[in-house]
Amino acid sequence: MRYSQSGVEYGALDAFKRACQQAAATTAGMLAQHGLNEPQNVRGESAYLLETSDAFWAHVEEGLGTKNLVADAMGKLTGQRYYKNIGIDTVATIVNDMITCGALPISVAMHAAVGESNWFDDLQRSSDLAAGFAEGCRRAGAVWGGGETPALAGIVEPNGMVLAGSAMGRVMPKSNHIVGQVRDGDAIVLLASSGVHTNGLSLCRAIAEKLPQGYLTELPSGRAYGQALLDESIIYVDFLRACQRNQLQPHYAAHITGHGWRKLMRLSEPWVYWMTNPIPPDGIPEIFQFICASGPVDQVEAWGTFNMGAGFAAYVDATDAERCIQIAKAAGYSAWVGGRVRKEGTRKAVVIEPLHIEFEGESLRVR
């Protein structure tokens, strides 16, 4: 199976993103009246930055995707509530994008659009969502600052919810700004994920429809497929905070989400990201092995869609690699060196050497 078969075609989505970036760039002159500047090459990165004399201010807008549909289905099948995890997931997908520029989140807002206002009549589900969102904010070291709950009959399905949100953060001092100045030979340190996080869920849902037991299909561990899909996402803010506290400055950082491992080459400059050790120390997580076998989903599609066990990447000087790993572990994360940055003329690519997978630059066009 392919992600495009589930209704997600990156080509169309990315073309619109590029069109928006071009139109948005024409508004940058409005900043002068506020005494602000726009840093170079910020458009197309995971977070938008505004520059002041003493800091960079970051803004991110992100959405959960369709993971809550899995929670709804599992709720009907088991009676168990998963919306606390959904709340954490929503915060995670926002703040993990923010920290790629070196900004720590300060304020997070929720946008919860429903088809009908009676979605909130299920008080347990609503309170679980609120508790999870608040817990995600605490883990990110941010305040939950507000939000919006529109009822959009005719746009959102009657029993549906579209979850998204935004965040404001700050890079201070300005020297903490992660600007993307990677170098030949830089180490790529990977931080383990907890599972699918918030990307590829449309494909995961399509696979469930094919299975005789659907979301209740047992994995080798005995866990239900749907339960494993709903494991809460890891929030990586404490990793960045620990790097800053220990004065370790990443040259670049990537949140491995949509587009899977292709996100490692988000920078516009031509580099080859040569991954020689992509597998987490504990192996490919069970959920991804099951998805690949049950789809079936081939390896190229899987690594180009899912995080496959690595949710975040930090590019650091090779001499700092081991220290970066120890900083990550001390902050509670599993981390390892996954590969190196290499200069190969004008080539831009991600090469996953042990699996003989190569993603050329044209396969990621988000800027």
mmCIF file of C-alpha atoms in Angstrom:
data_model
loop_
_atom_site.group_PDB
_atom_site.id
_atom_site.type_symbol
_atom_site.label_atom_id
_atom_site.label_comp_id
_atom_site.label_asym_id
_atom_site.label_seq_id
_atom_site.Cartn_x
_atom_site.Cartn_y
_atom_site.Cartn_z
ATOM 1 C CA MET A 1 0.000 0.000 0.000
ATOM 2 C CA ARG A 2 1.020 3.584 -0.606
ATOM 3 C CA TYR A 3 0.225 6.727 1.400
ATOM 4 C CA SER A 4 -1.363 8.281 -1.701
ATOM 5 C CA GLN A 5 -3.942 5.458 -1.720
ATOM 6 C CA SER A 6 -5.249 6.745 1.617
ATOM 7 C CA GLY A 7 -5.954 10.180 0.158
ATOM 8 C CA VAL A 8 -2.696 11.939 1.048
ATOM 9 C CA GLU A 9 -0.697 13.131 -1.957
ATOM 10 C CA TYR A 10 2.316 15.179 -0.916
ATOM 11 C CA GLY A 11 2.850 16.589 -4.412
ATOM 12 C CA ALA A 12 -0.352 18.633 -4.299
ATOM 13 C CA LEU A 13 0.091 19.628 -0.652
ATOM 14 C CA ASP A 14 3.686 20.736 -1.137
ATOM 15 C CA ALA A 15 2.867 22.748 -4.263
ATOM 16 C CA PHE A 16 0.357 24.745 -2.229
ATOM 17 C CA LYS A 17 2.917 25.217 0.551
ATOM 18 C CA ARG A 18 5.395 26.673 -1.928
ATOM 19 C CA ALA A 19 2.752 28.963 -3.406
ATOM 20 C CA CYS A 20 1.885 30.200 0.083
ATOM 21 C CA GLN A 21 5.540 30.852 0.913
ATOM 22 C CA GLN A 22 5.936 32.947 -2.233
ATOM 23 C CA ALA A 23 2.824 34.982 -1.468
ATOM 24 C CA ALA A 24 3.700 35.303 2.210
ATOM 25 C CA ALA A 25 7.178 36.630 1.398
ATOM 26 C CA THR A 26 5.567 39.678 -0.237
ATOM 27 C CA THR A 27 4.209 40.724 3.172
ATOM 28 C CA ALA A 28 7.588 40.789 4.956
ATOM 29 C CA GLY A 29 7.871 44.547 4.442
ATOM 30 C CA MET A 30 5.070 45.024 6.969
ATOM 31 C CA LEU A 31 7.503 44.176 9.762
ATOM 32 C CA ALA A 32 9.402 47.459 9.476
ATOM 33 C CA GLN A 33 6.548 49.444 10.990
ATOM 34 C CA HIS A 34 6.866 47.264 14.101
ATOM 35 C CA GLY A 35 10.635 47.575 14.311
ATOM 36 C CA LEU A 36 11.080 43.886 13.467
ATOM 37 C CA ASN A 37 13.041 41.908 10.887
ATOM 38 C CA GLU A 38 12.596 38.567 9.167
ATOM 39 C CA PRO A 39 15.726 36.375 9.289
ATOM 40 C CA GLN A 40 17.098 35.086 5.999
ATOM 41 C CA ASN A 41 15.976 31.681 4.705
ATOM 42 C CA VAL A 42 13.319 31.259 7.401
ATOM 43 C CA ARG A 43 10.471 30.491 5.004
ATOM 44 C CA GLY A 44 10.090 26.784 4.470
ATOM 45 C CA GLU A 45 11.503 25.903 7.886
ATOM 46 C CA SER A 46 9.375 24.287 10.588
ATOM 47 C CA ALA A 47 8.993 27.546 12.539
ATOM 48 C CA TYR A 48 8.636 31.180 11.476
ATOM 49 C CA LEU A 49 10.913 33.663 13.219
ATOM 50 C CA LEU A 50 10.797 37.385 13.952
ATOM 51 C CA GLU A 51 14.025 39.128 14.917
ATOM 52 C CA THR A 52 14.339 41.771 17.603
ATOM 53 C CA SER A 53 17.484 43.403 18.962
ATOM 54 C CA ASP A 54 17.967 40.786 21.685
ATOM 55 C CA ALA A 55 15.993 37.694 20.628
ATOM 56 C CA PHE A 56 14.188 35.729 17.946
ATOM 57 C CA TRP A 57 10.476 35.123 18.460
ATOM 58 C CA ALA A 58 9.067 31.940 16.955
ATOM 59 C CA HIS A 59 5.582 31.076 15.769
ATOM 60 C CA VAL A 60 4.276 27.653 14.732
ATOM 61 C CA GLU A 61 0.882 26.454 13.513
ATOM 62 C CA GLU A 62 0.347 22.688 13.286
ATOM 63 C CA GLY A 63 -2.402 20.080 13.149
ATOM 64 C CA LEU A 64 -2.874 16.653 14.667
ATOM 65 C CA GLY A 65 -4.072 14.956 11.499
ATOM 66 C CA THR A 66 -6.429 11.985 11.765
ATOM 67 C CA LYS A 67 -5.132 10.231 14.878
ATOM 68 C CA ASN A 68 -8.261 11.139 16.837
ATOM 69 C CA LEU A 69 -10.295 8.993 14.404
ATOM 70 C CA VAL A 70 -8.343 5.989 15.675
ATOM 71 C CA ALA A 71 -9.165 7.052 19.239
ATOM 72 C CA ASP A 72 -12.864 7.307 18.319
ATOM 73 C CA ALA A 73 -12.830 3.842 16.755
ATOM 74 C CA MET A 74 -11.008 2.259 19.687
ATOM 75 C CA GLY A 75 -13.382 3.965 22.102
ATOM 76 C CA LYS A 76 -16.345 2.304 20.426
ATOM 77 C CA LEU A 77 -14.608 -1.083 20.330
ATOM 78 C CA THR A 78 -13.209 -1.152 23.856
ATOM 79 C CA GLY A 79 -14.916 1.588 25.862
ATOM 80 C CA GLN A 80 -11.467 2.898 26.746
ATOM 81 C CA ARG A 81 -10.701 6.608 26.457
ATOM 82 C CA TYR A 82 -7.590 7.711 24.588
ATOM 83 C CA TYR A 83 -8.173 11.444 24.380
ATOM 84 C CA LYS A 84 -5.620 12.340 27.020
ATOM 85 C CA ASN A 85 -2.992 10.916 24.668
ATOM 86 C CA ILE A 86 -4.584 12.840 21.793
ATOM 87 C CA GLY A 87 -4.186 16.094 23.734
ATOM 88 C CA ILE A 88 -0.505 15.350 24.391
ATOM 89 C CA ASP A 89 -0.033 14.442 20.720
ATOM 90 C CA THR A 90 -1.458 17.764 19.572
ATOM 91 C CA VAL A 91 0.968 19.749 21.713
ATOM 92 C CA ALA A 92 3.864 17.506 20.681
ATOM 93 C CA THR A 93 3.400 18.041 16.955
ATOM 94 C CA ILE A 94 3.465 21.821 17.519
ATOM 95 C CA VAL A 95 6.352 22.251 19.947
ATOM 96 C CA ASN A 96 8.601 19.640 18.300
ATOM 97 C CA ASP A 97 8.482 21.781 15.170
ATOM 98 C CA MET A 98 9.296 24.890 17.183
ATOM 99 C CA ILE A 99 12.473 23.637 18.793
ATOM 100 C CA THR A 100 14.105 22.918 15.417
ATOM 101 C CA CYS A 101 15.060 26.620 15.261
ATOM 102 C CA GLY A 102 16.366 26.752 18.831
ATOM 103 C CA ALA A 103 13.228 28.339 20.306
ATOM 104 C CA LEU A 104 11.721 27.179 23.588
ATOM 105 C CA PRO A 105 7.906 27.312 23.628
ATOM 106 C CA ILE A 106 6.254 29.875 25.867
ATOM 107 C CA SER A 107 2.543 29.780 25.004
ATOM 108 C CA VAL A 108 0.438 27.146 23.217
ATOM 109 C CA ALA A 109 -3.130 27.522 21.922
ATOM 110 C CA MET A 110 -5.646 24.861 20.885
ATOM 111 C CA HIS A 111 -7.937 24.974 17.846
ATOM 112 C CA ALA A 112 -10.671 22.325 18.104
ATOM 113 C CA ALA A 113 -13.201 22.508 15.266
ATOM 114 C CA VAL A 114 -16.212 20.195 15.514
ATOM 115 C CA GLY A 115 -19.045 19.318 13.163
ATOM 116 C CA GLU A 116 -21.670 19.796 15.857
ATOM 117 C CA SER A 117 -21.436 21.361 19.287
ATOM 118 C CA ASN A 118 -22.800 18.192 20.911
ATOM 119 C CA TRP A 119 -19.316 16.662 20.465
ATOM 120 C CA PHE A 120 -18.607 18.284 23.834
ATOM 121 C CA ASP A 121 -21.587 16.574 25.491
ATOM 122 C CA ASP A 122 -19.336 13.601 26.186
ATOM 123 C CA LEU A 123 -17.857 15.207 29.270
ATOM 124 C CA GLN A 124 -15.326 12.462 29.965
ATOM 125 C CA ARG A 125 -13.877 12.658 26.446
ATOM 126 C CA SER A 126 -13.753 16.461 26.589
ATOM 127 C CA SER A 127 -12.098 16.540 29.995
ATOM 128 C CA ASP A 128 -9.566 13.908 28.915
ATOM 129 C CA LEU A 129 -8.646 16.021 25.887
ATOM 130 C CA ALA A 130 -8.256 19.111 28.055
ATOM 131 C CA ALA A 131 -6.168 17.221 30.624
ATOM 132 C CA GLY A 132 -3.915 15.834 27.907
ATOM 133 C CA PHE A 133 -3.390 19.204 26.260
ATOM 134 C CA ALA A 134 -2.497 20.729 29.630
ATOM 135 C CA GLU A 135 -0.105 17.849 30.356
ATOM 136 C CA GLY A 136 1.562 18.348 26.972
ATOM 137 C CA CYS A 137 2.065 22.022 27.768
ATOM 138 C CA ARG A 138 3.621 21.173 31.126
ATOM 139 C CA ARG A 139 6.022 18.739 29.459
ATOM 140 C CA ALA A 140 6.953 21.473 26.997
ATOM 141 C CA GLY A 141 7.454 24.027 29.771
ATOM 142 C CA ALA A 142 4.776 26.262 28.247
ATOM 143 C CA VAL A 143 1.525 27.867 29.331
ATOM 144 C CA TRP A 144 -1.736 26.932 27.644
ATOM 145 C CA GLY A 145 -2.705 30.406 26.577
ATOM 146 C CA GLY A 146 -6.084 30.013 24.879
ATOM 147 C CA GLY A 147 -7.787 28.596 21.838
ATOM 148 C CA GLU A 148 -10.875 28.368 19.647
ATOM 149 C CA THR A 149 -13.717 25.822 19.462
ATOM 150 C CA PRO A 150 -15.792 26.522 16.324
ATOM 151 C CA ALA A 151 -18.742 24.349 15.299
ATOM 152 C CA LEU A 152 -18.461 23.976 11.519
ATOM 153 C CA ALA A 153 -21.558 22.134 10.341
ATOM 154 C CA GLY A 154 -21.246 21.133 6.708
ATOM 155 C CA ILE A 155 -17.447 21.308 6.773
ATOM 156 C CA VAL A 156 -16.530 18.930 9.603
ATOM 157 C CA GLU A 157 -18.467 15.656 9.913
ATOM 158 C CA PRO A 158 -21.206 15.711 12.601
ATOM 159 C CA ASN A 159 -19.288 13.490 15.043
ATOM 160 C CA GLY A 160 -15.864 14.682 13.990
ATOM 161 C CA MET A 161 -13.210 17.024 15.344
ATOM 162 C CA VAL A 162 -10.267 18.681 13.608
ATOM 163 C CA LEU A 163 -7.539 19.328 16.177
ATOM 164 C CA ALA A 164 -4.749 21.811 15.642
ATOM 165 C CA GLY A 165 -2.997 24.607 17.455
ATOM 166 C CA SER A 166 -0.268 27.188 17.507
ATOM 167 C CA ALA A 167 2.575 28.228 19.748
ATOM 168 C CA MET A 168 4.775 31.204 20.469
ATOM 169 C CA GLY A 169 8.359 30.764 21.595
ATOM 170 C CA ARG A 170 11.657 32.568 21.962
ATOM 171 C CA VAL A 171 15.321 32.066 21.094
ATOM 172 C CA MET A 172 17.296 33.924 23.748
ATOM 173 C CA PRO A 173 20.134 34.662 23.687
ATOM 174 C CA LYS A 174 20.207 34.963 19.915
ATOM 175 C CA SER A 175 23.294 32.757 19.775
ATOM 176 C CA ASN A 176 20.988 29.796 20.505
ATOM 177 C CA HIS A 177 19.420 30.205 17.065
ATOM 178 C CA ILE A 178 19.810 27.002 15.023
ATOM 179 C CA VAL A 179 20.514 28.428 11.584
ATOM 180 C CA GLY A 180 21.247 25.387 9.430
ATOM 181 C CA GLN A 181 24.974 25.831 8.997
ATOM 182 C CA VAL A 182 25.775 22.148 8.622
ATOM 183 C CA ARG A 183 29.283 21.050 7.744
ATOM 184 C CA ASP A 184 30.828 18.164 5.894
ATOM 185 C CA GLY A 185 31.300 15.352 8.414
ATOM 186 C CA ASP A 186 28.672 16.511 10.926
ATOM 187 C CA ALA A 187 27.147 13.689 12.958
ATOM 188 C CA ILE A 188 23.388 13.151 12.806
ATOM 189 C CA VAL A 189 22.182 12.208 16.286
ATOM 190 C CA LEU A 190 18.774 10.525 16.304
ATOM 191 C CA LEU A 191 16.329 10.517 19.212
ATOM 192 C CA ALA A 192 13.962 7.564 19.493
ATOM 193 C CA SER A 193 10.234 7.896 18.914
ATOM 194 C CA SER A 194 7.464 6.170 20.867
ATOM 195 C CA GLY A 195 5.722 4.905 17.724
ATOM 196 C CA VAL A 196 3.891 6.539 14.843
ATOM 197 C CA HIS A 197 3.481 9.865 16.687
ATOM 198 C CA THR A 198 1.127 11.938 14.452
ATOM 199 C CA ASN A 199 2.062 11.111 10.873
ATOM 200 C CA GLY A 200 0.942 8.436 8.457
ATOM 201 C CA LEU A 201 -2.283 7.762 10.359
ATOM 202 C CA SER A 202 -4.399 7.869 7.197
ATOM 203 C CA LEU A 203 -2.374 4.935 5.868
ATOM 204 C CA CYS A 204 -2.581 3.174 9.238
ATOM 205 C CA ARG A 205 -6.373 3.552 9.164
ATOM 206 C CA ALA A 206 -6.554 2.159 5.633
ATOM 207 C CA ILE A 207 -4.607 -0.905 6.793
ATOM 208 C CA ALA A 208 -7.039 -1.411 9.697
ATOM 209 C CA GLU A 209 -9.905 -1.593 7.214
ATOM 210 C CA LYS A 210 -8.215 -4.572 5.534
ATOM 211 C CA LEU A 211 -7.643 -6.565 8.707
ATOM 212 C CA PRO A 212 -10.322 -9.107 9.755
ATOM 213 C CA GLN A 213 -10.025 -7.939 13.362
ATOM 214 C CA GLY A 214 -9.404 -4.307 12.416
ATOM 215 C CA TYR A 215 -7.898 -2.242 15.201
ATOM 216 C CA LEU A 216 -8.258 -5.177 17.599
ATOM 217 C CA THR A 217 -5.754 -7.266 15.621
ATOM 218 C CA GLU A 218 -3.078 -8.457 18.022
ATOM 219 C CA LEU A 219 0.557 -7.576 17.509
ATOM 220 C CA PRO A 220 3.177 -10.189 18.464
ATOM 221 C CA SER A 221 3.390 -8.569 21.905
ATOM 222 C CA GLY A 222 -0.321 -9.125 22.455
ATOM 223 C CA ARG A 223 -1.203 -5.438 22.235
ATOM 224 C CA ALA A 224 -4.015 -4.383 19.925
ATOM 225 C CA TYR A 225 -3.034 -2.614 16.711
ATOM 226 C CA GLY A 226 -5.216 0.383 17.574
ATOM 227 C CA GLN A 227 -3.767 0.631 21.064
ATOM 228 C CA ALA A 228 -0.228 0.753 19.693
ATOM 229 C CA LEU A 229 -1.181 3.447 17.173
ATOM 230 C CA LEU A 230 -2.419 5.615 20.048
ATOM 231 C CA ASP A 231 0.778 5.644 22.096
ATOM 232 C CA GLU A 232 1.429 9.265 23.025
ATOM 233 C CA SER A 233 4.063 11.202 21.101
ATOM 234 C CA ILE A 234 7.376 12.130 22.674
ATOM 235 C CA ILE A 235 7.965 15.820 23.330
ATOM 236 C CA TYR A 236 11.620 16.703 22.685
ATOM 237 C CA VAL A 237 11.719 20.162 24.284
ATOM 238 C CA ASP A 238 13.776 18.967 27.263
ATOM 239 C CA PHE A 239 16.463 17.769 24.851
ATOM 240 C CA LEU A 240 16.885 21.235 23.378
ATOM 241 C CA ARG A 241 16.756 22.832 26.814
ATOM 242 C CA ALA A 242 19.493 20.456 27.996
ATOM 243 C CA CYS A 243 21.645 21.221 24.949
ATOM 244 C CA GLN A 244 21.388 24.931 25.662
ATOM 245 C CA ARG A 245 22.108 24.453 29.340
ATOM 246 C CA ASN A 246 25.231 22.456 28.441
ATOM 247 C CA GLN A 247 26.239 24.927 25.709
ATOM 248 C CA LEU A 248 26.010 22.381 22.908
ATOM 249 C CA GLN A 249 24.857 24.113 19.741
ATOM 250 C CA PRO A 250 23.305 21.911 17.011
ATOM 251 C CA HIS A 251 24.085 23.030 13.473
ATOM 252 C CA TYR A 252 20.595 21.962 12.391
ATOM 253 C CA ALA A 253 17.631 20.013 13.733
ATOM 254 C CA ALA A 254 14.734 18.167 12.129
ATOM 255 C CA HIS A 255 11.421 16.907 13.452
ATOM 256 C CA ILE A 256 10.881 13.616 11.598
ATOM 257 C CA THR A 257 7.181 13.787 10.790
ATOM 258 C CA GLY A 258 5.385 14.116 7.432
ATOM 259 C CA HIS A 259 7.551 12.901 4.518
ATOM 260 C CA GLY A 260 9.291 10.542 6.948
ATOM 261 C CA TRP A 261 13.074 10.430 6.662
ATOM 262 C CA ARG A 262 13.013 12.757 3.678
ATOM 263 C CA LYS A 263 12.626 15.512 6.280
ATOM 264 C CA LEU A 264 16.318 15.082 7.086
ATOM 265 C CA MET A 265 17.091 17.103 3.929
ATOM 266 C CA ARG A 266 14.772 20.030 4.614
ATOM 267 C CA LEU A 267 17.616 22.522 4.190
ATOM 268 C CA SER A 268 17.685 24.054 0.720
ATOM 269 C CA GLU A 269 21.468 23.575 0.376
ATOM 270 C CA PRO A 270 22.734 20.421 -1.356
ATOM 271 C CA TRP A 271 24.003 17.926 1.194
ATOM 272 C CA VAL A 272 23.845 14.155 1.325
ATOM 273 C CA TYR A 273 22.603 12.784 4.639
ATOM 274 C CA TRP A 274 24.334 9.423 4.743
ATOM 275 C CA MET A 275 22.552 7.216 7.286
ATOM 276 C CA THR A 276 24.672 4.215 8.194
ATOM 277 C CA ASN A 277 22.957 3.305 11.472
ATOM 278 C CA PRO A 278 19.247 4.127 11.095
ATOM 279 C CA ILE A 279 17.852 1.374 13.305
ATOM 280 C CA PRO A 280 17.154 2.282 16.963
ATOM 281 C CA PRO A 281 19.247 0.380 19.547
ATOM 282 C CA ASP A 282 16.172 -1.681 20.489
ATOM 283 C CA GLY A 283 15.296 -2.380 16.849
ATOM 284 C CA ILE A 284 12.496 -1.138 14.595
ATOM 285 C CA PRO A 285 9.441 -0.636 16.822
ATOM 286 C CA GLU A 286 6.870 -3.416 16.626
ATOM 287 C CA ILE A 287 4.161 -1.154 15.245
ATOM 288 C CA PHE A 288 6.198 -0.338 12.129
ATOM 289 C CA GLN A 289 7.089 -3.971 11.532
ATOM 290 C CA PHE A 290 3.393 -4.815 11.703
ATOM 291 C CA ILE A 291 2.411 -1.976 9.334
ATOM 292 C CA CYS A 292 4.990 -3.051 6.758
ATOM 293 C CA ALA A 293 3.891 -6.693 6.915
ATOM 294 C CA SER A 294 0.140 -6.062 6.987
ATOM 295 C CA GLY A 295 -0.188 -3.334 4.364
ATOM 296 C CA PRO A 296 1.938 -4.560 2.894
ATOM 297 C CA VAL A 297 4.014 -1.372 2.816
ATOM 298 C CA ASP A 298 7.401 -1.601 1.108
ATOM 299 C CA GLN A 299 10.508 -0.201 2.759
ATOM 300 C CA VAL A 300 10.826 2.858 0.526
ATOM 301 C CA GLU A 301 7.222 3.870 1.225
ATOM 302 C CA ALA A 302 7.600 3.187 4.949
ATOM 303 C CA TRP A 303 10.788 5.231 5.410
ATOM 304 C CA GLY A 304 9.369 8.001 3.230
ATOM 305 C CA THR A 305 6.191 8.218 5.350
ATOM 306 C CA PHE A 306 6.880 7.211 8.949
ATOM 307 C CA ASN A 307 9.554 8.055 11.519
ATOM 308 C CA MET A 308 10.422 4.321 11.772
ATOM 309 C CA GLY A 309 11.611 4.718 15.360
ATOM 310 C CA ALA A 310 13.429 8.078 15.215
ATOM 311 C CA GLY A 311 11.333 11.153 15.931
ATOM 312 C CA PHE A 312 13.958 13.894 16.038
ATOM 313 C CA ALA A 313 17.418 14.550 14.596
ATOM 314 C CA ALA A 314 20.183 16.912 15.704
ATOM 315 C CA TYR A 315 23.131 17.670 13.443
ATOM 316 C CA VAL A 316 26.230 18.360 15.496
ATOM 317 C CA ASP A 317 29.984 18.557 15.063
ATOM 318 C CA ALA A 318 31.375 15.014 15.002
ATOM 319 C CA THR A 319 33.457 15.798 18.087
ATOM 320 C CA ASP A 320 30.245 16.652 19.964
ATOM 321 C CA ALA A 321 28.320 13.525 18.982
ATOM 322 C CA GLU A 322 28.967 11.450 22.089
ATOM 323 C CA ARG A 323 28.360 14.423 24.382
ATOM 324 C CA CYS A 324 25.072 15.086 22.558
ATOM 325 C CA ILE A 325 24.013 11.482 23.156
ATOM 326 C CA GLN A 326 24.854 11.710 26.854
ATOM 327 C CA ILE A 327 22.950 14.991 27.169
ATOM 328 C CA ALA A 328 19.933 13.381 25.518
ATOM 329 C CA LYS A 329 20.082 10.325 27.766
ATOM 330 C CA ALA A 330 20.410 12.459 30.894
ATOM 331 C CA ALA A 331 17.262 14.297 29.796
ATOM 332 C CA GLY A 332 15.389 11.000 29.461
ATOM 333 C CA TYR A 333 15.724 10.205 25.748
ATOM 334 C CA SER A 334 17.189 7.257 23.861
ATOM 335 C CA ALA A 335 19.725 8.567 21.335
ATOM 336 C CA TRP A 336 22.367 7.276 18.940
ATOM 337 C CA VAL A 337 24.474 8.419 15.976
ATOM 338 C CA GLY A 338 22.498 7.540 12.867
ATOM 339 C CA GLY A 339 24.832 8.863 10.198
ATOM 340 C CA ARG A 340 26.855 11.735 8.805
ATOM 341 C CA VAL A 341 26.439 14.780 6.588
ATOM 342 C CA ARG A 342 28.492 14.572 3.409
ATOM 343 C CA LYS A 343 29.231 16.980 0.577
ATOM 344 C CA GLU A 344 28.882 15.348 -2.836
ATOM 345 C CA GLY A 345 28.917 18.271 -5.245
ATOM 346 C CA THR A 346 25.412 19.493 -5.999
ATOM 347 C CA ARG A 347 23.658 16.301 -4.944
ATOM 348 C CA LYS A 348 20.929 16.541 -2.319
ATOM 349 C CA ALA A 349 19.716 13.235 -0.917
ATOM 350 C CA VAL A 350 19.036 11.015 2.065
ATOM 351 C CA VAL A 351 20.814 7.687 1.754
ATOM 352 C CA ILE A 352 19.767 4.908 4.156
ATOM 353 C CA GLU A 353 22.731 2.702 3.416
ATOM 354 C CA PRO A 354 21.887 -0.599 5.158
ATOM 355 C CA LEU A 355 18.478 -0.731 3.442
ATOM 356 C CA HIS A 356 19.692 0.477 0.035
ATOM 357 C CA ILE A 357 17.135 3.289 0.098
ATOM 358 C CA GLU A 358 17.909 6.650 -1.491
ATOM 359 C CA PHE A 359 15.620 9.681 -1.489
ATOM 360 C CA GLU A 360 16.798 12.318 -3.936
ATOM 361 C CA GLY A 361 16.196 16.021 -3.357
ATOM 362 C CA GLU A 362 13.229 16.184 -5.752
ATOM 363 C CA SER A 363 11.247 13.877 -3.445
ATOM 364 C CA LEU A 364 10.996 16.656 -0.818
ATOM 365 C CA ARG A 365 9.827 20.024 -2.109
ATOM 366 C CA VAL A 366 8.458 21.888 0.891
ATOM 367 C CA ARG A 367 10.257 25.137 0.063
#
